[in-house]
PDB file of C-alpha atoms in Angstrom:
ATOM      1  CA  UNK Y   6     116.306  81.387 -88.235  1.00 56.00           C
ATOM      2  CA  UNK Y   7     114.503  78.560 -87.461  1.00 63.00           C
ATOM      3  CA  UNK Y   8     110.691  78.637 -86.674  1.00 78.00           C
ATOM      4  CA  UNK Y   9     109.523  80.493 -83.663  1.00 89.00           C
ATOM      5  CA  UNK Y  10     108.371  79.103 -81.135  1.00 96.00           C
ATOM      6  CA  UNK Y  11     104.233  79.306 -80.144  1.00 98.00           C
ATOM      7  CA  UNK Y  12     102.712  80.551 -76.692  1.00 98.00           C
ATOM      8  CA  UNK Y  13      98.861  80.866 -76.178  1.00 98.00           C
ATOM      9  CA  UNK Y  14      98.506  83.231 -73.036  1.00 98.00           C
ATOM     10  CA  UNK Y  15      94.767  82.821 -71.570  1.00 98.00           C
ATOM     11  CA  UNK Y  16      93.879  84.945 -68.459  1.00 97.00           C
ATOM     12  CA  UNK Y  17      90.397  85.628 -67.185  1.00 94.00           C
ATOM     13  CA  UNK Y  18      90.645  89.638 -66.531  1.00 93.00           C
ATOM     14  CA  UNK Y  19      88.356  89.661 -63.504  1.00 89.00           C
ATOM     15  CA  UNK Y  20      90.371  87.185 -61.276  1.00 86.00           C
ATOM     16  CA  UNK Y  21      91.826  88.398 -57.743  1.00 78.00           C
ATOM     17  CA  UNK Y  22      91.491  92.109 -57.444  1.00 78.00           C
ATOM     18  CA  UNK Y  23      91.926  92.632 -61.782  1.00 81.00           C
ATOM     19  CA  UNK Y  24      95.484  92.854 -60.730  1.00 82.00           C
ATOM     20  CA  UNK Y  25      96.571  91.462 -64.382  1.00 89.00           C
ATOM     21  CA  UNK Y  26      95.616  94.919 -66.064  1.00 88.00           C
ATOM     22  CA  UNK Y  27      98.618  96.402 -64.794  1.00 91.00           C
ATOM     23  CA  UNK Y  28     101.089  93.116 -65.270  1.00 93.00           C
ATOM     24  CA  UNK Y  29      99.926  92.590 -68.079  1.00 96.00           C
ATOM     25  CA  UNK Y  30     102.598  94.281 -70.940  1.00 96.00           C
ATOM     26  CA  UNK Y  31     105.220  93.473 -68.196  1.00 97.00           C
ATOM     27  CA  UNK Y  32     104.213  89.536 -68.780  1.00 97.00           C
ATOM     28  CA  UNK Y  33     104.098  89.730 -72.531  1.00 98.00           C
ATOM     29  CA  UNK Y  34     107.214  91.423 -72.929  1.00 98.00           C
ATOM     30  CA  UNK Y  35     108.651  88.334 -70.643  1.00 98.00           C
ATOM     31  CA  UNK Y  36     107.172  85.754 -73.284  1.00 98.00           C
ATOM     32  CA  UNK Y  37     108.383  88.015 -76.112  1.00 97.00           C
ATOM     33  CA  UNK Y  38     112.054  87.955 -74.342  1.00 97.00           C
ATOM     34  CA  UNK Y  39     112.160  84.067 -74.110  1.00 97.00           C
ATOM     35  CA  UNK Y  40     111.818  84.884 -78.415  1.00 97.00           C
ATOM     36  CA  UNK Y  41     107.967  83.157 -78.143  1.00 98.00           C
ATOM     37  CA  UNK Y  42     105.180  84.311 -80.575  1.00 97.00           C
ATOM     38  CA  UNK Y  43     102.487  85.251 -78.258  1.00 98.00           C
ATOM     39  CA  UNK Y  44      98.710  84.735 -79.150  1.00 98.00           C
ATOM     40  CA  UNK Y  45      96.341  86.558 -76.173  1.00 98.00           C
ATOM     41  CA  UNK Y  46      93.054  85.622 -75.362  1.00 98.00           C
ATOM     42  CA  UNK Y  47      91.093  86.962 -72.678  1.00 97.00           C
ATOM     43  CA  UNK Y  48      88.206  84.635 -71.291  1.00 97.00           C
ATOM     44  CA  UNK Y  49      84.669  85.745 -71.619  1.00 96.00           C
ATOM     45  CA  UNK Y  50      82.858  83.595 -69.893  1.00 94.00           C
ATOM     46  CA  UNK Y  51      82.544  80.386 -67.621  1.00 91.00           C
ATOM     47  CA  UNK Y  52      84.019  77.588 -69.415  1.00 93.00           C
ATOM     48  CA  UNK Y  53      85.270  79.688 -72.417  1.00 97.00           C
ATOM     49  CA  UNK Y  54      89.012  78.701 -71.518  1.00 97.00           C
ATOM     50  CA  UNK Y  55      87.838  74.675 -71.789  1.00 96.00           C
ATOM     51  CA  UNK Y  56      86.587  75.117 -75.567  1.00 98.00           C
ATOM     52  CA  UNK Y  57      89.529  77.595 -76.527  1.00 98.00           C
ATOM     53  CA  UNK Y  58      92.213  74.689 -75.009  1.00 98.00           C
ATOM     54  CA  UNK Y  59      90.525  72.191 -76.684  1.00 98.00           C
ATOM     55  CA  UNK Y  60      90.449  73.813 -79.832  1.00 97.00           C
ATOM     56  CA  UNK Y  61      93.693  75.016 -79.942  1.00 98.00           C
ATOM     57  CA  UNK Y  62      95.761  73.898 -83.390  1.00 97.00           C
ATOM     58  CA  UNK Y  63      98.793  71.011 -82.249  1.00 97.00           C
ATOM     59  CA  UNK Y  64     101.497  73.922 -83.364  1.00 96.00           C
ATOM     60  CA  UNK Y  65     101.759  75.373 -79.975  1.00 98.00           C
ATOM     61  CA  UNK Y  66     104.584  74.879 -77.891  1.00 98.00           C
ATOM     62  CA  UNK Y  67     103.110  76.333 -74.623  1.00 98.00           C
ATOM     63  CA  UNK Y  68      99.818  77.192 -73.223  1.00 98.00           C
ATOM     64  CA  UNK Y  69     100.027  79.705 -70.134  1.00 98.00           C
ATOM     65  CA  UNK Y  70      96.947  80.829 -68.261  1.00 97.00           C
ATOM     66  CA  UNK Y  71      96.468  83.375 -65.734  1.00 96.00           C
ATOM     67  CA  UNK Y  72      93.571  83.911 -63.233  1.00 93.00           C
ATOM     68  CA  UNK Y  73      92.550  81.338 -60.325  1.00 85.00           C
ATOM     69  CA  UNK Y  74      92.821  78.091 -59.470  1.00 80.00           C
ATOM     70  CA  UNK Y  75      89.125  78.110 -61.533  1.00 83.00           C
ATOM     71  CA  UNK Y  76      90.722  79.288 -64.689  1.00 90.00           C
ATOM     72  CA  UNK Y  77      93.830  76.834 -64.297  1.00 90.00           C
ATOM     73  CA  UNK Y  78      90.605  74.201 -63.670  1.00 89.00           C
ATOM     74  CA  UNK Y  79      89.141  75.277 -67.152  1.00 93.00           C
ATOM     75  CA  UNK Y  80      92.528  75.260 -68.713  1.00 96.00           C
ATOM     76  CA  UNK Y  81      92.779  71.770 -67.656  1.00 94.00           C
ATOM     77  CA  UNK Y  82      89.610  70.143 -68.771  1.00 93.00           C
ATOM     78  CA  UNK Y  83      90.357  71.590 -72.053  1.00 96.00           C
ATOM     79  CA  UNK Y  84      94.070  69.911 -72.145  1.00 97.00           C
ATOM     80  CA  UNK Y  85      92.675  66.585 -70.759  1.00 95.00           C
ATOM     81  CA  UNK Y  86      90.276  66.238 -73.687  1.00 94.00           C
ATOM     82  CA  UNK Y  87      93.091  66.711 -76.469  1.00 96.00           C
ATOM     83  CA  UNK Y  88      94.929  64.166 -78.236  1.00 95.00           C
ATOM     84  CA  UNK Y  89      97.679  66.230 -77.864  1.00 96.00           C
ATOM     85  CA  UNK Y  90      98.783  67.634 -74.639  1.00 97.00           C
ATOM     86  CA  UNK Y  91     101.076  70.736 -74.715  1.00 98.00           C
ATOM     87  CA  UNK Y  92     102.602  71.683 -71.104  1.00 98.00           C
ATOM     88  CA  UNK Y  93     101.215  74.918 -68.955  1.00 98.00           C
ATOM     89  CA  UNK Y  94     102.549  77.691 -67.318  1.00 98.00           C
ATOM     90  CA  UNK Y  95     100.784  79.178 -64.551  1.00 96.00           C
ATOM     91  CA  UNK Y  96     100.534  82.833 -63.601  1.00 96.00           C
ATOM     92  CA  UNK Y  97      98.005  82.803 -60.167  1.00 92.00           C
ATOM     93  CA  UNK Y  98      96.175  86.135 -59.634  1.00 89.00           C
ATOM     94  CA  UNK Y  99      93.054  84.993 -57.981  1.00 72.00           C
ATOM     95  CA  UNK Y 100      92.335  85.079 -53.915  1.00 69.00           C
ATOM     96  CA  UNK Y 101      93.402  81.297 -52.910  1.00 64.00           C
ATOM     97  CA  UNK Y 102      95.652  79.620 -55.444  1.00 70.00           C
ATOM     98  CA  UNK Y 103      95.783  76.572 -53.592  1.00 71.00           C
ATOM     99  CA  UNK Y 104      97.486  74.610 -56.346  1.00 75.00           C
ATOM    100  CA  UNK Y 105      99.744  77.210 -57.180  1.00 82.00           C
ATOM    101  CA  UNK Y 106     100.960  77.504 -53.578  1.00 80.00           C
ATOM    102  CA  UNK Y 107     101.428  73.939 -53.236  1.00 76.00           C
ATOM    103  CA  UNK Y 108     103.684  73.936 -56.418  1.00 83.00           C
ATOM    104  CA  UNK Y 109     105.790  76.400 -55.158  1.00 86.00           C
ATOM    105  CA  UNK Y 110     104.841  79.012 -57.965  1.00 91.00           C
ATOM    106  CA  UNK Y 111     104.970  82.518 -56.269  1.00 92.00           C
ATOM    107  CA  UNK Y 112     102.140  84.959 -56.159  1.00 90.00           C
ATOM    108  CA  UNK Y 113     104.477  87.471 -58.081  1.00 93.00           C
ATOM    109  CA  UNK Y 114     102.982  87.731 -61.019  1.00 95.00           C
ATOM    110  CA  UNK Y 115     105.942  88.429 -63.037  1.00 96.00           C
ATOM    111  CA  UNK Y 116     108.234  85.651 -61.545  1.00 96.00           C
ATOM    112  CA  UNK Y 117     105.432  83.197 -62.170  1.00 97.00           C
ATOM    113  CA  UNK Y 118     105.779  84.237 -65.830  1.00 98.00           C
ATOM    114  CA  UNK Y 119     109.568  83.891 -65.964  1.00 98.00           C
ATOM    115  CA  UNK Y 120     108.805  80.686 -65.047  1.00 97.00           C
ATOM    116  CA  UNK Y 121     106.348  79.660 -67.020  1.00 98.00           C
ATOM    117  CA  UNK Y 122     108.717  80.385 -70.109  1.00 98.00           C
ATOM    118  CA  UNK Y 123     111.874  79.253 -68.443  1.00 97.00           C
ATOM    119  CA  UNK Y 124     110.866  76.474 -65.731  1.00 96.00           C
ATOM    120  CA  UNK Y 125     110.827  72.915 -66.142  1.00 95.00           C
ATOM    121  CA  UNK Y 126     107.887  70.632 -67.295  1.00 96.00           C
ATOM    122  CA  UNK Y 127     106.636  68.642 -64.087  1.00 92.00           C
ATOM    123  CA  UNK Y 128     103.803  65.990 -64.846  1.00 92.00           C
ATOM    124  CA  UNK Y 129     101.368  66.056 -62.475  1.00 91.00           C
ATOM    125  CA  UNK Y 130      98.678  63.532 -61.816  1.00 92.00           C
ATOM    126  CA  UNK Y 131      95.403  64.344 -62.499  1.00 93.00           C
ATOM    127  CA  UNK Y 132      91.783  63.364 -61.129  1.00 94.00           C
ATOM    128  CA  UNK Y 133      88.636  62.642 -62.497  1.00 95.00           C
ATOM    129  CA  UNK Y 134      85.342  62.749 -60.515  1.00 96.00           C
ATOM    130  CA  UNK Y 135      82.814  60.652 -62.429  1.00 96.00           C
ATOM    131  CA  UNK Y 136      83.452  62.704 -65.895  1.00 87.00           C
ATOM    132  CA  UNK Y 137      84.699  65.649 -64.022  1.00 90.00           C
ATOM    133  CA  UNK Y 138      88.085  66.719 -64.344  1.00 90.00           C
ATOM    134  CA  UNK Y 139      89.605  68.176 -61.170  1.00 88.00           C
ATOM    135  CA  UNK Y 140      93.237  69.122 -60.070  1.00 84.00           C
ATOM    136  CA  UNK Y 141      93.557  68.953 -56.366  1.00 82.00           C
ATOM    137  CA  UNK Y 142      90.879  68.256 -54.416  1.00 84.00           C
ATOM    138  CA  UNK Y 143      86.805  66.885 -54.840  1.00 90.00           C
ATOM    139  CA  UNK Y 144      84.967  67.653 -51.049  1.00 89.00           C
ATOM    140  CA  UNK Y 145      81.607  67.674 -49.930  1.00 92.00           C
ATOM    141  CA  UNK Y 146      80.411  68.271 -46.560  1.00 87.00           C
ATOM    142  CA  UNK Y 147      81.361  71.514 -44.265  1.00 75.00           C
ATOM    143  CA  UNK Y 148      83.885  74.389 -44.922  1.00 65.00           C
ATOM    144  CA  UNK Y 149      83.300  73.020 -48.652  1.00 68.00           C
ATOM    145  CA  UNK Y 150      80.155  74.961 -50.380  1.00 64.00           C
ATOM    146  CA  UNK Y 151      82.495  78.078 -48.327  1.00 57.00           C
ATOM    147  CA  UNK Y 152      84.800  78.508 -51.614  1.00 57.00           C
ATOM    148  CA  UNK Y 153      81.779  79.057 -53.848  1.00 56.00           C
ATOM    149  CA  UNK Y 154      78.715  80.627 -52.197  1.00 58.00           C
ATOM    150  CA  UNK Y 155      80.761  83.363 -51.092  1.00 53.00           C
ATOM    151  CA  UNK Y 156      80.540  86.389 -52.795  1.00 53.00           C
ATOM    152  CA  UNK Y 157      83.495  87.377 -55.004  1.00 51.00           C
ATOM    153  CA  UNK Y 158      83.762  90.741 -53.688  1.00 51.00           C
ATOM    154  CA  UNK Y 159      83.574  89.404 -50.385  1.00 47.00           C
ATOM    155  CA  UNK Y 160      86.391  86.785 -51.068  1.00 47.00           C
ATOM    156  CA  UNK Y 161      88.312  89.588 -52.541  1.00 50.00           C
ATOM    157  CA  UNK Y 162      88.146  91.692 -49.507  1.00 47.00           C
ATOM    158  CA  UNK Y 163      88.356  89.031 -47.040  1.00 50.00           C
ATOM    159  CA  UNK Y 164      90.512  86.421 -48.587  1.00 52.00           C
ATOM    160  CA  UNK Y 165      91.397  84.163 -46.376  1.00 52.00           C
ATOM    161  CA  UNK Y 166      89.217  85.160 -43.539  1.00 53.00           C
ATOM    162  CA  UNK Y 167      86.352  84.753 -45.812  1.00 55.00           C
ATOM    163  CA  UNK Y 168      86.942  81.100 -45.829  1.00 57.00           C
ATOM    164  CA  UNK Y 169      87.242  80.727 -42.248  1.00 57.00           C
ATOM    165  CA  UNK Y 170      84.056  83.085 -41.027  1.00 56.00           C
ATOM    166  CA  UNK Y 171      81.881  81.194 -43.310  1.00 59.00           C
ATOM    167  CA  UNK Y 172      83.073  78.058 -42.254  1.00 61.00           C
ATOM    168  CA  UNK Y 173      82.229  78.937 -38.542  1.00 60.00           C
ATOM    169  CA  UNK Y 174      78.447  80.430 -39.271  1.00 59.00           C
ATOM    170  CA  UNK Y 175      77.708  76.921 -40.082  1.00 59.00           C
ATOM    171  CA  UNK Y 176      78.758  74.660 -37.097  1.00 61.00           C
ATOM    172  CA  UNK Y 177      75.118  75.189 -35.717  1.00 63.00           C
ATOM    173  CA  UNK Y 178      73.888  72.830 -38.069  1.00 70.00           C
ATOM    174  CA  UNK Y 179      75.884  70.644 -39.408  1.00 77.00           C
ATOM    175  CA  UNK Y 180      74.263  68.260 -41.835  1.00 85.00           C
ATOM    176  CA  UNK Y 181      75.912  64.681 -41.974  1.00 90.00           C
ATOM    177  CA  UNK Y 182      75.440  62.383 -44.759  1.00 95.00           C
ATOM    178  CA  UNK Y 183      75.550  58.405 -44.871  1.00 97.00           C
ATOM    179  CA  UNK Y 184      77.710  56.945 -47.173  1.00 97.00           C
ATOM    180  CA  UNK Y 185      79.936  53.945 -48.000  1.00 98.00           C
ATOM    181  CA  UNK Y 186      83.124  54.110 -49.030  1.00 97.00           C
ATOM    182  CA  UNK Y 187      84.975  51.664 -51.232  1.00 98.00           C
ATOM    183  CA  UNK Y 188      88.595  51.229 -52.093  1.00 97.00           C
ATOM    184  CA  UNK Y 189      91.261  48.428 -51.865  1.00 95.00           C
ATOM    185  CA  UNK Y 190      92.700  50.482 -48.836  1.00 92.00           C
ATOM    186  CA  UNK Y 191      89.918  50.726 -47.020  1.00 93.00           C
ATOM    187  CA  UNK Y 192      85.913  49.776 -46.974  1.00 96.00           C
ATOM    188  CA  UNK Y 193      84.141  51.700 -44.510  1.00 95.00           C
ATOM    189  CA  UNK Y 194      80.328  53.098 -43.933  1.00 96.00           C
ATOM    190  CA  UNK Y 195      79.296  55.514 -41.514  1.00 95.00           C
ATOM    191  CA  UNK Y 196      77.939  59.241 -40.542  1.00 95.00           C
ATOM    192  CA  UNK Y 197      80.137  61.935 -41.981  1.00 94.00           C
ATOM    193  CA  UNK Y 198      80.417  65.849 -41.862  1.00 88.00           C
ATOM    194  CA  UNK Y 199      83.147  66.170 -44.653  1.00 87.00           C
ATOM    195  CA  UNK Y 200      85.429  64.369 -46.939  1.00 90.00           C
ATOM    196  CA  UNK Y 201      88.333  65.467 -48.994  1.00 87.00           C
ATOM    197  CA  UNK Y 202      90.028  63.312 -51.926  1.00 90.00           C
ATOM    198  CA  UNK Y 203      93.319  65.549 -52.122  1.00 85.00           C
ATOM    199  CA  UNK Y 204      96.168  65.841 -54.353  1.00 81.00           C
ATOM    200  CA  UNK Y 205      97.541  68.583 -52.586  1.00 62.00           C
ATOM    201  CA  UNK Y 206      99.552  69.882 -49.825  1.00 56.00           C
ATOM    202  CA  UNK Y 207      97.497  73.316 -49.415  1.00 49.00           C
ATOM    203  CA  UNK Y 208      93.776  73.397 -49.393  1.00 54.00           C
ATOM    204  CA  UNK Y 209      91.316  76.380 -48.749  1.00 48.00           C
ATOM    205  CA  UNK Y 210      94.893  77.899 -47.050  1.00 46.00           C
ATOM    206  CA  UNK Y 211      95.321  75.217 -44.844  1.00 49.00           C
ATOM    207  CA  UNK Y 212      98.968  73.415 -45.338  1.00 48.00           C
ATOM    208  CA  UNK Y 213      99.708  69.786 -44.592  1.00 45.00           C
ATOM    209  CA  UNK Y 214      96.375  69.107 -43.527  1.00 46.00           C
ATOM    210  CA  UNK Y 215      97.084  65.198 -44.858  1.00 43.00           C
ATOM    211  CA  UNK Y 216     100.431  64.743 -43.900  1.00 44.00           C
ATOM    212  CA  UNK Y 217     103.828  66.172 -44.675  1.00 47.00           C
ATOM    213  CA  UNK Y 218     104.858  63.728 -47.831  1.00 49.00           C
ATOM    214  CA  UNK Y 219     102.469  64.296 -50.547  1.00 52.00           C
ATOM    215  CA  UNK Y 220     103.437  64.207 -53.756  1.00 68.00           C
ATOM    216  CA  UNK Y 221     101.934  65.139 -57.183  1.00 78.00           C
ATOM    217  CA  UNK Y 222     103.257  62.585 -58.814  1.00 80.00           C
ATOM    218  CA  UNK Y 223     102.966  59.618 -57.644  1.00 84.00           C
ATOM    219  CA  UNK Y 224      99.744  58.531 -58.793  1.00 88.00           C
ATOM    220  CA  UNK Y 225      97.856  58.672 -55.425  1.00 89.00           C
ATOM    221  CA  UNK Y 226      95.160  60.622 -54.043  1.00 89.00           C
ATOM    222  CA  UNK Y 227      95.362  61.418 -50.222  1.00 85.00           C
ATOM    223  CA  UNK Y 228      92.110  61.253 -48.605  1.00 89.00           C
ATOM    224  CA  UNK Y 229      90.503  61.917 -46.002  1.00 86.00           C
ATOM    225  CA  UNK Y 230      86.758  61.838 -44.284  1.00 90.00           C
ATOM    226  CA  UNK Y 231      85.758  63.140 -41.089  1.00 87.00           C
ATOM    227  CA  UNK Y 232      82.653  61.299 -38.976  1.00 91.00           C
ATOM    228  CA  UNK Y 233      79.596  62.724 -37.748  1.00 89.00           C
ATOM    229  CA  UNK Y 234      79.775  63.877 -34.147  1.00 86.00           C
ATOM    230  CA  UNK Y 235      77.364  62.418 -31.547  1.00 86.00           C
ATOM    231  CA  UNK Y 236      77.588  65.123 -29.238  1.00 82.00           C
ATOM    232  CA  UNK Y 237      79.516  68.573 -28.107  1.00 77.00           C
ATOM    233  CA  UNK Y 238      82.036  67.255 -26.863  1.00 82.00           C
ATOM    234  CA  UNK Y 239      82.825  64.712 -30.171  1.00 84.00           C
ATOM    235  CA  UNK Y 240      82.132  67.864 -32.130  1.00 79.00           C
ATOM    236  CA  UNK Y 241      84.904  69.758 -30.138  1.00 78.00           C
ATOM    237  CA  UNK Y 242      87.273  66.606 -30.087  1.00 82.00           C
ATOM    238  CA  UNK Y 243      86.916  67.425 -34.214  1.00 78.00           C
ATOM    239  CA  UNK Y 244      86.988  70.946 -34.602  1.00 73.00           C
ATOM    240  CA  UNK Y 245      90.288  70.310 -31.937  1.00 75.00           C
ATOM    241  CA  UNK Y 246      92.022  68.224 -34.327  1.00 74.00           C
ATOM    242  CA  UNK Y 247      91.169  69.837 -37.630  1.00 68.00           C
ATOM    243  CA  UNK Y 248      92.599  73.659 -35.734  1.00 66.00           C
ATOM    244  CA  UNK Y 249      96.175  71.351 -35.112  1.00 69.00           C
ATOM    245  CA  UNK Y 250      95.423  69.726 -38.492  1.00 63.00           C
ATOM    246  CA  UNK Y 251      96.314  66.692 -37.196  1.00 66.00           C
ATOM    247  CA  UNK Y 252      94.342  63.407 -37.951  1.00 67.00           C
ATOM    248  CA  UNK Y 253      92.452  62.061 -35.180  1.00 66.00           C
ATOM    249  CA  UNK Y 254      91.800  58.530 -36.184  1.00 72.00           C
ATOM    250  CA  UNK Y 255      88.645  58.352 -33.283  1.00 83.00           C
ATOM    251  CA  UNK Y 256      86.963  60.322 -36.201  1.00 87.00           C
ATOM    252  CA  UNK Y 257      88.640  60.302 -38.998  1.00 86.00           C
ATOM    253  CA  UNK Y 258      89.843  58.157 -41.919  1.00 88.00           C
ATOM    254  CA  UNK Y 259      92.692  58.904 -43.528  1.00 85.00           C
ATOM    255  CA  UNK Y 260      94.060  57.381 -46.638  1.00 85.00           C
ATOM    256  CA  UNK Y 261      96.110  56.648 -49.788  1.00 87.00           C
ATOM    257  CA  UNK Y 262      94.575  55.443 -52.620  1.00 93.00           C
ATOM    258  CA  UNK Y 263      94.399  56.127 -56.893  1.00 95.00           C
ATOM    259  CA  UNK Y 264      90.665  55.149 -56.961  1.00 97.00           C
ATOM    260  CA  UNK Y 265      87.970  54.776 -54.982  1.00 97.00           C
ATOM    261  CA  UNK Y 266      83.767  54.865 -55.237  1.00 98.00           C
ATOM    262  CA  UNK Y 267      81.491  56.812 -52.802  1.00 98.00           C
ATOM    263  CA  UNK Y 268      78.202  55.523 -52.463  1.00 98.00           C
ATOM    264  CA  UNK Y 269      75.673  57.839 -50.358  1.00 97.00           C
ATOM    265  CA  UNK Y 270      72.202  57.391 -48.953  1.00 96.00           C
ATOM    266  CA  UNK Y 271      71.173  61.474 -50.952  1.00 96.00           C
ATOM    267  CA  UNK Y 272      72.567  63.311 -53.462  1.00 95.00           C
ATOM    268  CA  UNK Y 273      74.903  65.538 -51.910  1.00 94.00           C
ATOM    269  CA  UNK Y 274      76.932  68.586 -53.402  1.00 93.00           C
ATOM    270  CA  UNK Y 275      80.428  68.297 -54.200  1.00 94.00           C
ATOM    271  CA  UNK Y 276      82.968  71.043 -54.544  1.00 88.00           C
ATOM    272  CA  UNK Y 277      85.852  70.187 -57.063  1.00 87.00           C
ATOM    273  CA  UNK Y 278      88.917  73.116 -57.008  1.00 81.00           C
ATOM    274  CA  UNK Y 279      86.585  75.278 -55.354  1.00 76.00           C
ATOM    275  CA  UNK Y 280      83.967  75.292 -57.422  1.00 80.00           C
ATOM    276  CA  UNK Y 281      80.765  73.746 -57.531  1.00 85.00           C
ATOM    277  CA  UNK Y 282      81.152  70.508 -58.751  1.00 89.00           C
ATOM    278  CA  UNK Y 283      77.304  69.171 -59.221  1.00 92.00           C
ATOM    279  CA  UNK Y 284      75.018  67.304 -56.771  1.00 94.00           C
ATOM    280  CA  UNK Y 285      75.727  62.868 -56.639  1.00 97.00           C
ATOM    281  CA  UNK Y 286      74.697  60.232 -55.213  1.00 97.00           C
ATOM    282  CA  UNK Y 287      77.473  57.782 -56.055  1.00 97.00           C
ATOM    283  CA  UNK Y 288      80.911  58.830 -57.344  1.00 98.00           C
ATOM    284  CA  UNK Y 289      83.653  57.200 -58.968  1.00 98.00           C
ATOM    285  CA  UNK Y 290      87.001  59.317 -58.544  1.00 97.00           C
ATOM    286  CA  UNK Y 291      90.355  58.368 -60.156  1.00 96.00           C
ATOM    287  CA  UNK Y 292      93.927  59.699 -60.341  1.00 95.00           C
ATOM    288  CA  UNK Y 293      95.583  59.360 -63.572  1.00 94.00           C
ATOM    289  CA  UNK Y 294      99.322  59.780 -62.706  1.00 92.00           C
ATOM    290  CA  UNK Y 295     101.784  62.056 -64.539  1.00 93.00           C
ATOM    291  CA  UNK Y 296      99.086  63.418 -66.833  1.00 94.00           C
ATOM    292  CA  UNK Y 297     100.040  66.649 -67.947  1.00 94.00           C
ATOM    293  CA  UNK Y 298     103.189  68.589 -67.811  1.00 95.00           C
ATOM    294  CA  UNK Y 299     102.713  71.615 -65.505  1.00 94.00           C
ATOM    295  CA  UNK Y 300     106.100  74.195 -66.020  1.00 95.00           C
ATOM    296  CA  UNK Y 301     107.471  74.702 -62.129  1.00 93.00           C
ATOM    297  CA  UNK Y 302     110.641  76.477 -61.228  1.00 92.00           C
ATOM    298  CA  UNK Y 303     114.045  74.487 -62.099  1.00 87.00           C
TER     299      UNK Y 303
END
């Protein structure tokens, strides 16, 4: 016999609706089946699954995680700070799971843990936002503080529509912030409502939203910023365009690019993944392609 081989499985019990209590022996016996020796650790806190990835001895062969696209966030940070980076398997069980859905890995939790232990390893680019690590999107502006100031109950209940009535409560007010924007694609300054660096082809639900050929891999970042309206009718011209998700280049830029700097008149609060990603004044976000091996189905 040779050695076995090692699988940390990390899961934050309180994700989606706790749905993992009653997966949970189902998914170990999986890992057991694919002959792994399993090591379990449920998360405790915010940011416990960063330290316990980052401390994690080299002998590992596999590091799968279970909760949202937060915890898979977490999971990531921690695996981006190592020396040595071990590939991980996915098992989504929280209310969005925008990066999940856009790498085909199914909301069954049991057929996300087959193939976590018998996919492929796909490396995936990663961002960073200033020091930040994200995995598919950094926003700011509105629809964006949405994912995070509502209540998790509320999400839970809601889902989707959660998202979308929040979103709409706010288009009273919309505040607008003036910023520059530099990249060798594209220098611009201007008025603008929202923004979206993007290396994914779901966000907050919404599918294609950049266009239909974006890939995880190829060391770009789609992006994509939307200008102040001057009046109703601009505002409806947007709101138009963004129901069709189609790009309406009166108002909006839209881009390719692996790096670019955001320079605003305020500090202004970003989301990254969902969740709150600080309040900046000038940002510096980066795609580093092929960074980690995510496992996907064969």
């Amino acid at each position: 016999m040779g050695e076995r081989k090692k699988l940390y499985f990390i899961y934050n019990p309180h994700s989606g609706r706790e749905q993992i209590r009653t997966k949970l022996s189902a998914i170990l016996q999986i890992f057991s089946n694919a002959g792994y020796e399993l090591t379990v650790y449920p998360t405790k806190e915010k940011k416990d699954a960063v330290k316990q990835v980052e401390m994690l001895s080299d002998d590992y062969d596999l590091v799968v995680c279970s909760g949202g696209d937060g915890t898979m966030d977490e999971v990531v940070q921690g695996m981006m700070c190592r020396e040595k980076k071990i590939p991980i398997g996915y098992i989504p069980s929280g209310t969005v799971n925008d990066f999940a859905r856009s790498l085909k890995i199914p909301r069954d939790m049991l057929k996300a843990a087959r193939i976590a232990v018998e996919g492929m390893d796909f490396p995936c680019d990663m961002g960073t936002f200033n020091q930040e690590h994200f995995v598919y999107i950094a926003a700011f502006g509105i629809f964006t503080d949405v994912a995070y100031s509502t209540k998790q109950n509320v999400k839970n209940v809601l889902g989707h529509m959660a998202y979308l009535l929040e979103g709409v409560k706010r288009l009273t007010n919309i505040p607008s912030y003036h910023m520059q924007i530099h990249s060798e694609e594209l220098q611009a300054e201007g008025d603008f409502i929202f923004g979206m660096v993007t290396n994914s082809r779901s966000v907050g639900g919404f599918k294609s939203i950049i266009g239909r050929k974006v890939q995880f891999d190829d060391g770009v970042f789609e992006v994509t910023f939307i200008r102040s309206p001057k009046n109703p009718v601009e505002l409806q011209e947007i709101l138009g365009a963004i129901i069709l998700k189609e790009i309406d280049s009166k108002y909006m830029y839209s881009f390719r690019t692996s790096c670019l700097q955001v320079e605003a008149a305020e500090s202004l609060p970003w989301t990254l993944d969902g969740e709150f990603g600080g309040e900046w004044k000038s940002a510096v976000i980066q795609n580093y392609q092929k960074a980690l091996k995510i496992r996907v189905d064969r």
